[in-house]
Amino acid sequence: MAKQRKSLPVPRLSSGSTSSSSAASNIEVGGSAREGSLSSAALALMSTPPTSVSDHVGSAVDKEETTTTESADLTRRSSSRRKSGPASYNLGILSGVRRTSAGREMASKESVRNFSGDTLVEDAPGPSSNTPNRQLLNDGVKALNMDWEMDNLPGDNASDLPDRKKRRHRSSMDMLIETTGRALGRVKSVLGKRERETSETDKTERRQSRRLLAIEAPKDTKEEVQQDDSVVEPRERVERPSKLARLSSSFSITMPQVFSTKPKKPTKRYETQGLYAGQTLTSYDDQSIPKPSRKPTGKARPLSTSFLPDATQPQKRNSLVALPMFSYLERERPFTIPYDVFAPVHHQRGEEKPKDWGKVHKNRLVGDAIHYWKKPYFERSLCICTPPVPGSSEPGCGEHCLNRAMDYECDSNNCGLGDLCTNRDFAGLAVRMERANKADKKSAYYLFNAGVEVIKTPDRGFGVRACRSYEPNEIITEYTGEIITPNEAGRRIREDYKDKADYYQMEFDQGMILDATKGSIARFVNHSCEPNCKMLKRFVGGQPRMALFAGDRGILTGEELTYDYNFDPYSVKNVQECRCGATNCRGVLGPRPKDANKPVTKKEKEGMAAGMKRKVGEFFGATPAVEVDKDLFKKRKVPQMSKGWVYVDETMEKARIEEARKDKEIARLQKEGILPADLEVKKTTTTTTMTKDKNGARRFVQKVTTRMTGHKPKATPEKKPQKLGRLSSIKKKDRGTPRADDAGVIGSRVTKPARRSMDNKSIPKGSMKVRPVTKDAVKMARTMRAVKSDD
Ligand SMILES: C[S@@+](CC[C@H](N)C(=O)[O-])C[C@H]1O[C@@H](n2cnc3c(N)ncnc32)[C@H](O)[C@@H]1O
């Protein structure tokens, strides 16, 4: 160092200053005049003495180039600084080790070369080529697809630098690598995260695409289209690269897309709200809700209610966001459980179903009834109701409606209230049944609209249950079947239904019988002495129809439907034991107690007295004051109840009818003198007595007694000579042989034409009507005569 200083007198430079940047920076150049006389290039040359022999040579060769660069460098310095004080040289900056700004950290290859010569860095591998940072940098450079490589990093060409310089260069390179490595590490971690996400998406996409490819297109024809429009092989064929390869190569930002239009992944939809009871805790205070009376027994663990808030304390709302389950508990809203979810009365599989049930959904006339039945046999009644006053509780065609009072149903022909009319039960039922018929028979929707279903009862055969609730007096279902004559009803019972235990015949209208053996579901409705329904007759479009209506307390879902049969068994033998289980059960399916047996009430007595008074007044010609009873329309109308079931026991009934016919015939023959008055005939009487067995069950015992009884004809008053009108006058005038046109009357006999004319009511008043002698009577008379002659 000392030697070097001595060999270079002008300018005096401390060579030692080159060893450290701090020393170098403090070198002062003496005399401004001298500074000014020296070219800056020369100064620069002098300030950087060659450190070796080769440097001298090299310096000579590169003198020109170095001079130019340094001069440019110095020219860039501010002129004010140069002027204000003596020039100072920062060797750190000049040597490229110390940089003045971050931008200069990445020194250009040229500047390094210019400063330190081309031989600064050796060809040997870089100082930190094996360090993880270097590796990281390498990876990053590759990943970013840069057009330079780590091995040819600018400024990395320090193979020919001397060791000392190499160290310095290495340290600067290390810094550079470290900084860049850190930056790249951050980039890589971000990219790595994206890569992971992308690879996740990629996996899902691949799974989907595999599925789609399997369904939509053959694999070999499907091509993948990348965003850059390059066509690649389907992803199934692309081999999955190794993790390392993926790490190093998957920094590509553009991810391969399988399909330009991705199929939308079906997203699971979560319900935002759930169903819950919707009861407040204070509901228990409600008197209408029965409190649980059963106390927990020792064995059963009582239900823990600790999770419920204290009902006695006012509820404080939690300011924190509640968990969903608790927020559901807090919220309250009305809800209806869908029928598909809650249908408690579905007919269970395997349950016994009724056999031999021919369904008839509309009444139909069968046999002779077709000729006897009078179609619309009364005039349609016009409804004079006005639309209901808004806000009033009285509905359209309510209790004041005349049609309703007369059991006529309103329709568009007789009522103008349209939808406001409430007297259209059968029309409403028709709408419901139409909905039911369109629905699947197994669906809850069908059951809801049909409203009823058949069930098997333990002791009363089949019955009917409500599949929904009904308002009081709401129509439930129609009772339909075949309209037949009473004769046909008897015949069916004798012949068709002789092996059956249950009959479905009911008195209907115009003296006809409604036989629901082929009929609607209503035929299965059982009897109860305390019924929840009633069978009513209504006139719809002039035609009578029967339907089951809810009672005054309405019907709940699942209740068995019953009504009072008011059963007329015709014979005691046919009396059936009632198993309805009501507290006021009459014990038998017999008729309701006759009203006549009821004691007369005070009100009825008043009514009778008022009626008498009116009649007396009318008799004496007094005009009764017309007083409109205001309560007249308010009175509950008495529904036209079903007249009752017809139970015709064919053998008993036949015997009874035959007996009566015989009695009548004998009496007539006796009267005519054909049979003796003291005739004794065998008579059979059947008496039924009810007993109870040891179990308390009722038993009906029949006793048949036969006795001989005499038929005594009633004493007939002495006959007065009868005026025979025209016929007798003819006979009086002309006592000749009767003519053929004498209305067929010969003696006491009436010939066929006469009878025909009698039927036609052409015989004048007062004419004698003679009953024709039947074949049976003649036969019997002959027998009697034969018996007598034998005696
Ligand atoms: C119209 S059917 C009713 C449906 C019948 N249960 C079935 O299975 O077809 C009438 C018959 O049901 C039976 N029945 C109805 N209600 C009854 C009751 N309360 N007690 C006993 N039997 C009853 C009687 O046998 C009666 O003749």
Tab-separated table of C-alpha atoms in Angstrom, residues 246-576:
chain	number	residue	atom	x	y	z
A	246	ARG	CA	-46.192	-29.155	-11.527
A	247	LEU	CA	-44.602	-26.786	-9.048
A	248	SER	CA	-42.061	-25.622	-11.533
A	249	SER	CA	-44.293	-25.496	-14.543
A	250	SER	CA	-47.723	-24.704	-13.290
A	251	PHE	CA	-47.101	-21.043	-12.766
A	252	SER	CA	-48.737	-20.608	-16.063
A	253	ILE	CA	-51.590	-18.255	-15.312
A	254	THR	CA	-53.815	-19.534	-18.054
A	255	MET	CA	-55.421	-22.720	-16.858
A	256	PRO	CA	-56.532	-25.200	-19.456
A	257	GLN	CA	-60.282	-25.233	-19.765
A	258	VAL	CA	-62.070	-28.372	-20.721
A	259	PHE	CA	-65.184	-26.713	-22.044
A	260	SER	CA	-65.711	-23.176	-23.046
A	261	THR	CA	-69.254	-23.414	-21.628
A	262	LYS	CA	-68.951	-25.118	-18.292
A	263	PRO	CA	-71.978	-27.127	-17.178
A	264	LYS	CA	-73.340	-25.484	-14.084
A	265	LYS	CA	-72.769	-27.497	-11.011
A	266	PRO	CA	-76.028	-28.226	-9.274
A	267	THR	CA	-75.895	-26.385	-6.025
A	268	LYS	CA	-77.580	-27.793	-3.014
A	269	ARG	CA	-80.372	-25.603	-1.804
A	270	TYR	CA	-80.700	-25.301	1.901
A	271	GLU	CA	-83.962	-24.348	3.460
A	272	THR	CA	-83.751	-21.022	5.130
A	273	GLN	CA	-86.390	-21.914	7.645
A	274	GLY	CA	-87.615	-25.052	9.294
A	275	LEU	CA	-90.910	-26.220	10.662
A	276	TYR	CA	-91.547	-26.027	14.283
A	277	ALA	CA	-94.514	-26.206	16.594
A	278	GLY	CA	-95.102	-22.496	16.611
A	279	GLN	CA	-96.334	-22.506	20.174
A	280	THR	CA	-95.325	-19.897	22.626
A	281	LEU	CA	-94.429	-20.958	26.080
A	282	THR	CA	-97.339	-18.955	27.360
A	283	SER	CA	-99.629	-21.277	25.379
A	284	TYR	CA	-99.702	-23.452	28.487
A	285	ASP	CA	-101.490	-20.679	30.294
A	286	ASP	CA	-104.281	-20.944	27.788
A	287	GLN	CA	-107.208	-22.579	29.551
A	288	SER	CA	-108.411	-24.241	26.356
A	289	ILE	CA	-105.225	-26.279	26.109
A	290	PRO	CA	-105.283	-29.160	28.551
A	291	LYS	CA	-102.221	-29.235	30.706
A	292	PRO	CA	-100.328	-32.495	30.812
A	293	SER	CA	-101.869	-34.314	33.729
A	294	ARG	CA	-99.635	-37.358	33.821
A	295	LYS	CA	-96.837	-36.971	36.233
A	296	PRO	CA	-93.621	-38.731	35.404
A	297	THR	CA	-93.347	-42.025	37.197
A	298	GLY	CA	-90.271	-42.970	39.145
A	299	LYS	CA	-89.072	-45.264	36.407
A	300	ALA	CA	-89.368	-43.002	33.449
A	301	ARG	CA	-86.857	-40.216	33.260
A	302	PRO	CA	-88.664	-36.891	33.168
A	303	LEU	CA	-88.118	-34.808	30.087
A	304	SER	CA	-85.489	-32.203	30.605
A	305	THR	CA	-86.765	-28.726	29.971
A	306	SER	CA	-83.617	-26.984	31.075
A	307	PHE	CA	-82.863	-25.962	27.529
A	308	LEU	CA	-86.067	-23.965	27.397
A	309	PRO	CA	-86.022	-20.375	28.567
A	310	ASP	CA	-87.814	-19.546	31.801
A	311	ALA	CA	-91.397	-18.730	30.834
A	312	THR	CA	-92.032	-16.867	34.041
A	313	GLN	CA	-89.365	-14.292	33.283
A	314	PRO	CA	-89.719	-11.702	30.553
A	315	GLN	CA	-87.616	-12.851	27.668
A	316	LYS	CA	-84.548	-10.764	27.014
A	317	ARG	CA	-83.465	-10.758	23.460
A	318	ASN	CA	-79.902	-11.788	22.944
A	319	SER	CA	-77.888	-9.176	21.218
A	320	LEU	CA	-75.525	-11.797	19.865
A	321	VAL	CA	-76.350	-13.568	16.665
A	322	ALA	CA	-78.127	-16.748	17.715
A	323	LEU	CA	-77.320	-20.116	16.246
A	324	PRO	CA	-79.810	-21.075	13.543
A	325	MET	CA	-81.641	-23.594	15.704
A	326	PHE	CA	-82.255	-21.004	18.400
A	327	SER	CA	-83.254	-18.335	15.953
A	328	TYR	CA	-85.874	-20.765	14.652
A	329	LEU	CA	-87.162	-21.191	18.166
A	330	GLU	CA	-87.401	-17.469	18.622
A	331	ARG	CA	-89.235	-16.847	15.395
A	332	GLU	CA	-92.889	-17.680	15.143
A	333	ARG	CA	-95.045	-17.924	12.078
A	334	PRO	CA	-98.224	-19.689	11.073
A	335	PHE	CA	-97.744	-22.680	8.866
A	336	THR	CA	-99.616	-25.487	7.232
A	337	ILE	CA	-98.021	-28.845	6.987
A	338	PRO	CA	-98.212	-30.065	3.396
A	339	TYR	CA	-100.508	-33.013	2.962
A	340	ASP	CA	-97.695	-34.973	1.426
A	341	VAL	CA	-95.762	-34.595	4.642
A	342	PHE	CA	-98.535	-34.995	7.146
A	343	ALA	CA	-101.407	-37.235	6.177
A	344	PRO	CA	-102.261	-39.204	9.276
A	345	VAL	CA	-105.185	-41.131	7.890
A	346	HIS	CA	-103.749	-42.862	4.878
A	347	HIS	CA	-105.283	-46.217	4.282
A	348	GLN	CA	-102.651	-48.599	5.514
A	349	ARG	CA	-101.253	-51.177	3.201
A	350	GLY	CA	-102.593	-54.613	3.821
A	351	GLU	CA	-105.729	-53.287	5.480
A	352	GLU	CA	-108.855	-55.149	4.481
A	353	LYS	CA	-110.811	-53.441	1.744
A	354	PRO	CA	-114.491	-53.888	1.025
A	355	LYS	CA	-115.378	-56.434	-1.625
A	356	ASP	CA	-118.417	-56.444	-3.895
A	357	TRP	CA	-118.636	-52.710	-3.881
A	358	GLY	CA	-119.818	-51.368	-7.184
A	359	LYS	CA	-119.229	-47.641	-7.158
A	360	VAL	CA	-121.993	-45.387	-8.440
A	361	HIS	CA	-121.224	-41.704	-8.126
A	362	LYS	CA	-124.573	-40.465	-9.445
A	363	ASN	CA	-128.085	-41.574	-8.574
A	364	ARG	CA	-129.577	-43.667	-11.321
A	365	LEU	CA	-133.078	-44.866	-11.916
A	366	VAL	CA	-133.371	-48.595	-12.368
A	367	GLY	CA	-136.262	-50.780	-13.524
A	368	ASP	CA	-139.833	-49.618	-12.987
A	369	ALA	CA	-138.605	-46.586	-11.095
A	370	ILE	CA	-137.750	-45.013	-14.450
A	371	HIS	CA	-141.479	-44.853	-15.277
A	372	TYR	CA	-142.659	-43.833	-11.853
A	373	TRP	CA	-140.074	-41.164	-11.204
A	374	LYS	CA	-141.260	-37.650	-11.828
A	375	LYS	CA	-138.510	-35.510	-13.218
A	376	PRO	CA	-138.326	-32.187	-11.849
A	377	TYR	CA	-141.566	-32.590	-10.087
A	378	PHE	CA	-141.665	-29.128	-8.607
A	379	GLU	CA	-141.011	-25.663	-9.882
A	380	ARG	CA	-137.645	-24.189	-9.315
A	381	SER	CA	-137.764	-21.671	-6.539
A	382	LEU	CA	-136.314	-18.231	-7.099
A	383	CYS	CA	-134.020	-16.833	-4.464
A	384	ILE	CA	-134.729	-13.228	-3.506
A	385	CYS	CA	-131.670	-12.738	-1.329
A	386	THR	CA	-129.612	-9.571	-1.710
A	387	PRO	CA	-125.817	-9.467	-1.578
A	388	PRO	CA	-124.473	-9.400	1.973
A	389	VAL	CA	-123.694	-6.006	3.487
A	390	PRO	CA	-119.914	-5.570	3.621
A	391	GLY	CA	-118.696	-6.190	7.116
A	392	SER	CA	-121.819	-7.957	8.308
A	393	SER	CA	-121.616	-11.441	9.716
A	394	GLU	CA	-124.617	-12.611	7.684
A	395	PRO	CA	-123.397	-14.397	4.601
A	396	GLY	CA	-125.128	-14.411	1.225
A	397	CYS	CA	-128.133	-16.766	1.243
A	398	GLY	CA	-127.731	-17.412	4.945
A	399	GLU	CA	-130.447	-18.495	7.320
A	400	HIS	CA	-132.898	-15.977	5.861
A	401	CYS	CA	-132.708	-17.552	2.416
A	402	LEU	CA	-136.048	-19.044	1.408
A	403	ASN	CA	-134.346	-21.636	-0.758
A	404	ARG	CA	-132.280	-22.765	2.178
A	405	ALA	CA	-135.357	-22.939	4.381
A	406	MET	CA	-137.024	-25.225	1.863
A	407	ASP	CA	-133.934	-27.390	1.348
A	408	TYR	CA	-133.494	-26.124	-2.191
A	409	GLU	CA	-129.985	-25.510	-3.317
A	410	CYS	CA	-129.281	-22.218	-5.076
A	411	ASP	CA	-127.675	-22.214	-8.500
A	412	SER	CA	-127.109	-19.792	-11.338
A	413	ASN	CA	-130.711	-20.311	-12.512
A	414	ASN	CA	-132.447	-19.400	-9.291
A	415	CYS	CA	-129.987	-17.181	-7.424
A	416	GLY	CA	-128.111	-14.075	-8.501
A	417	LEU	CA	-125.538	-13.903	-5.731
A	418	GLY	CA	-122.980	-16.037	-7.516
A	419	ASP	CA	-119.885	-16.608	-5.389
A	420	LEU	CA	-121.442	-14.728	-2.493
A	421	CYS	CA	-124.126	-17.384	-2.117
A	422	THR	CA	-123.468	-19.908	0.631
A	423	ASN	CA	-126.367	-22.201	-0.219
A	424	ARG	CA	-124.522	-24.248	-2.825
A	425	ASP	CA	-123.195	-27.212	-0.901
A	426	PHE	CA	-123.517	-29.744	-3.683
A	427	ALA	CA	-121.856	-27.395	-6.179
A	428	GLY	CA	-118.903	-27.007	-3.798
A	429	LEU	CA	-118.730	-30.750	-3.331
A	430	ALA	CA	-118.681	-31.225	-7.110
A	431	VAL	CA	-115.637	-28.927	-7.397
A	432	ARG	CA	-113.848	-30.860	-4.665
A	433	MET	CA	-114.630	-34.213	-6.232
A	434	GLU	CA	-113.435	-33.011	-9.621
A	435	ARG	CA	-110.084	-32.123	-8.059
A	436	ALA	CA	-109.952	-35.496	-6.365
A	437	ASN	CA	-110.729	-37.369	-9.556
A	438	LYS	CA	-107.874	-35.621	-11.352
A	439	ALA	CA	-105.390	-36.506	-8.626
A	440	ASP	CA	-103.510	-39.714	-8.114
A	441	LYS	CA	-105.707	-42.007	-6.042
A	442	LYS	CA	-102.865	-42.758	-3.671
A	443	SER	CA	-101.897	-39.147	-3.106
A	444	ALA	CA	-102.745	-37.189	-0.020
A	445	TYR	CA	-104.176	-34.512	-2.303
A	446	TYR	CA	-106.802	-37.008	-3.461
A	447	LEU	CA	-107.645	-37.953	0.086
A	448	PHE	CA	-107.969	-34.341	1.121
A	449	ASN	CA	-110.398	-33.538	-1.670
A	450	ALA	CA	-112.333	-36.773	-1.479
A	451	GLY	CA	-112.398	-36.038	2.243
A	452	VAL	CA	-113.274	-39.550	3.430
A	453	GLU	CA	-111.925	-43.065	3.290
A	454	VAL	CA	-113.121	-46.534	4.223
A	455	ILE	CA	-111.748	-48.114	7.360
A	456	LYS	CA	-112.239	-51.455	8.999
A	457	THR	CA	-113.830	-51.182	12.439
A	458	PRO	CA	-113.275	-53.889	15.037
A	459	ASP	CA	-116.933	-54.790	15.553
A	460	ARG	CA	-119.140	-53.031	13.017
A	461	GLY	CA	-117.685	-54.099	9.721
A	462	PHE	CA	-116.416	-51.262	7.581
A	463	GLY	CA	-116.823	-47.631	8.437
A	464	VAL	CA	-115.878	-44.231	7.110
A	465	ARG	CA	-113.248	-41.885	8.471
A	466	ALA	CA	-112.652	-38.193	7.789
A	467	CYS	CA	-109.361	-37.418	6.031
A	468	ARG	CA	-109.631	-33.755	6.893
A	469	SER	CA	-111.508	-31.458	9.191
A	470	TYR	CA	-114.992	-30.132	8.438
A	471	GLU	CA	-116.778	-27.039	9.589
A	472	PRO	CA	-120.114	-27.490	11.368
A	473	ASN	CA	-122.843	-28.356	8.850
A	474	GLU	CA	-120.354	-28.613	5.997
A	475	ILE	CA	-121.130	-31.106	3.278
A	476	ILE	CA	-118.926	-34.207	3.452
A	477	THR	CA	-119.957	-36.705	0.822
A	478	GLU	CA	-122.988	-37.616	-1.241
A	479	TYR	CA	-125.026	-40.744	-0.707
A	480	THR	CA	-125.658	-42.123	-4.147
A	481	GLY	CA	-127.011	-45.381	-5.483
A	482	GLU	CA	-129.789	-46.895	-7.517
A	483	ILE	CA	-133.301	-45.527	-7.240
A	484	ILE	CA	-135.639	-48.502	-7.240
A	485	THR	CA	-139.284	-49.207	-6.463
A	486	PRO	CA	-140.160	-50.814	-3.124
A	487	ASN	CA	-141.131	-53.983	-4.990
A	488	GLU	CA	-137.721	-54.143	-6.585
A	489	ALA	CA	-136.117	-53.492	-3.191
A	490	GLY	CA	-138.018	-56.491	-1.742
A	491	ARG	CA	-137.093	-58.664	-4.667
A	492	ARG	CA	-133.426	-57.801	-4.345
A	493	ILE	CA	-133.453	-58.617	-0.672
A	494	ARG	CA	-135.233	-61.919	-1.269
A	495	GLU	CA	-133.106	-62.980	-4.193
A	496	ASP	CA	-129.962	-60.965	-4.753
A	497	TYR	CA	-128.877	-60.147	-1.211
A	498	LYS	CA	-130.234	-63.204	0.564
A	499	ASP	CA	-126.769	-64.272	1.735
A	500	LYS	CA	-125.703	-60.794	2.852
A	501	ALA	CA	-125.688	-59.452	6.350
A	502	ASP	CA	-125.694	-55.742	5.535
A	503	TYR	CA	-128.235	-53.944	3.441
A	504	TYR	CA	-127.779	-50.501	2.007
A	505	GLN	CA	-131.336	-49.516	1.167
A	506	MET	CA	-132.738	-46.231	2.353
A	507	GLU	CA	-136.085	-44.534	1.879
A	508	PHE	CA	-135.550	-41.777	-0.587
A	509	ASP	CA	-138.180	-39.678	-2.284
A	510	GLN	CA	-141.466	-40.175	-4.115
A	511	GLY	CA	-141.826	-43.471	-2.226
A	512	MET	CA	-138.729	-44.881	-3.894
A	513	ILE	CA	-135.836	-46.678	-2.310
A	514	LEU	CA	-132.195	-45.667	-2.749
A	515	ASP	CA	-130.142	-48.844	-2.879
A	516	ALA	CA	-126.430	-48.099	-2.372
A	517	THR	CA	-125.251	-51.687	-2.741
A	518	LYS	CA	-123.898	-50.153	-5.886
A	519	GLY	CA	-123.237	-46.704	-4.564
A	520	SER	CA	-120.896	-44.167	-3.083
A	521	ILE	CA	-118.582	-44.477	-0.110
A	522	ALA	CA	-121.314	-42.984	2.115
A	523	ARG	CA	-122.966	-46.395	2.281
A	524	PHE	CA	-120.260	-47.514	4.709
A	525	VAL	CA	-121.085	-44.855	7.268
A	526	ASN	CA	-122.119	-46.597	10.449
A	527	HIS	CA	-124.847	-45.732	12.896
A	528	SER	CA	-124.375	-44.002	16.201
A	529	CYS	CA	-126.874	-42.944	18.838
A	530	GLU	CA	-124.647	-39.905	19.407
A	531	PRO	CA	-123.673	-39.123	15.828
A	532	ASN	CA	-121.276	-36.499	14.532
A	533	CYS	CA	-122.984	-36.238	11.130
A	534	LYS	CA	-126.447	-36.129	9.646
A	535	MET	CA	-127.886	-37.465	6.435
A	536	LEU	CA	-129.914	-34.745	4.764
A	537	LYS	CA	-131.953	-34.468	1.619
A	538	ARG	CA	-131.624	-31.433	-0.614
A	539	PHE	CA	-133.206	-30.531	-3.902
A	540	VAL	CA	-130.601	-29.661	-6.463
A	541	GLY	CA	-131.864	-28.513	-9.838
A	542	GLY	CA	-135.253	-29.893	-8.911
A	543	GLN	CA	-133.941	-33.350	-8.088
A	544	PRO	CA	-133.650	-34.764	-4.587
A	545	ARG	CA	-130.188	-35.762	-3.463
A	546	MET	CA	-128.899	-37.158	-0.202
A	547	ALA	CA	-125.615	-36.198	1.407
A	548	LEU	CA	-123.764	-36.624	4.647
A	549	PHE	CA	-123.232	-33.308	6.434
A	550	ALA	CA	-121.054	-32.552	9.433
A	551	GLY	CA	-122.910	-32.143	12.695
A	552	ASP	CA	-123.156	-28.966	14.721
A	553	ARG	CA	-119.761	-29.410	16.324
A	554	GLY	CA	-117.806	-30.065	13.133
A	555	ILE	CA	-115.463	-32.942	12.380
A	556	LEU	CA	-111.799	-33.381	13.162
A	557	THR	CA	-109.365	-35.218	10.922
A	558	GLY	CA	-109.374	-38.939	11.621
A	559	GLU	CA	-112.793	-39.101	13.314
A	560	GLU	CA	-115.091	-41.928	12.311
A	561	LEU	CA	-118.207	-40.531	10.685
A	562	THR	CA	-121.583	-41.688	11.996
A	563	TYR	CA	-125.208	-40.663	11.752
A	564	ASP	CA	-128.442	-41.819	13.272
A	565	TYR	CA	-129.975	-44.463	11.030
A	566	ASN	CA	-133.393	-44.076	12.557
A	567	PHE	CA	-133.530	-47.681	11.527
A	568	ASP	CA	-136.898	-49.237	10.818
A	569	PRO	CA	-136.400	-52.949	11.135
A	570	TYR	CA	-140.028	-53.833	10.052
A	571	SER	CA	-139.813	-56.786	12.344
A	572	VAL	CA	-138.456	-57.258	15.825
A	573	LYS	CA	-136.543	-60.204	14.523
A	574	ASN	CA	-134.437	-57.865	12.471
A	575	VAL	CA	-133.527	-55.608	15.336
A	576	GLN	CA	-129.755	-55.293	15.500
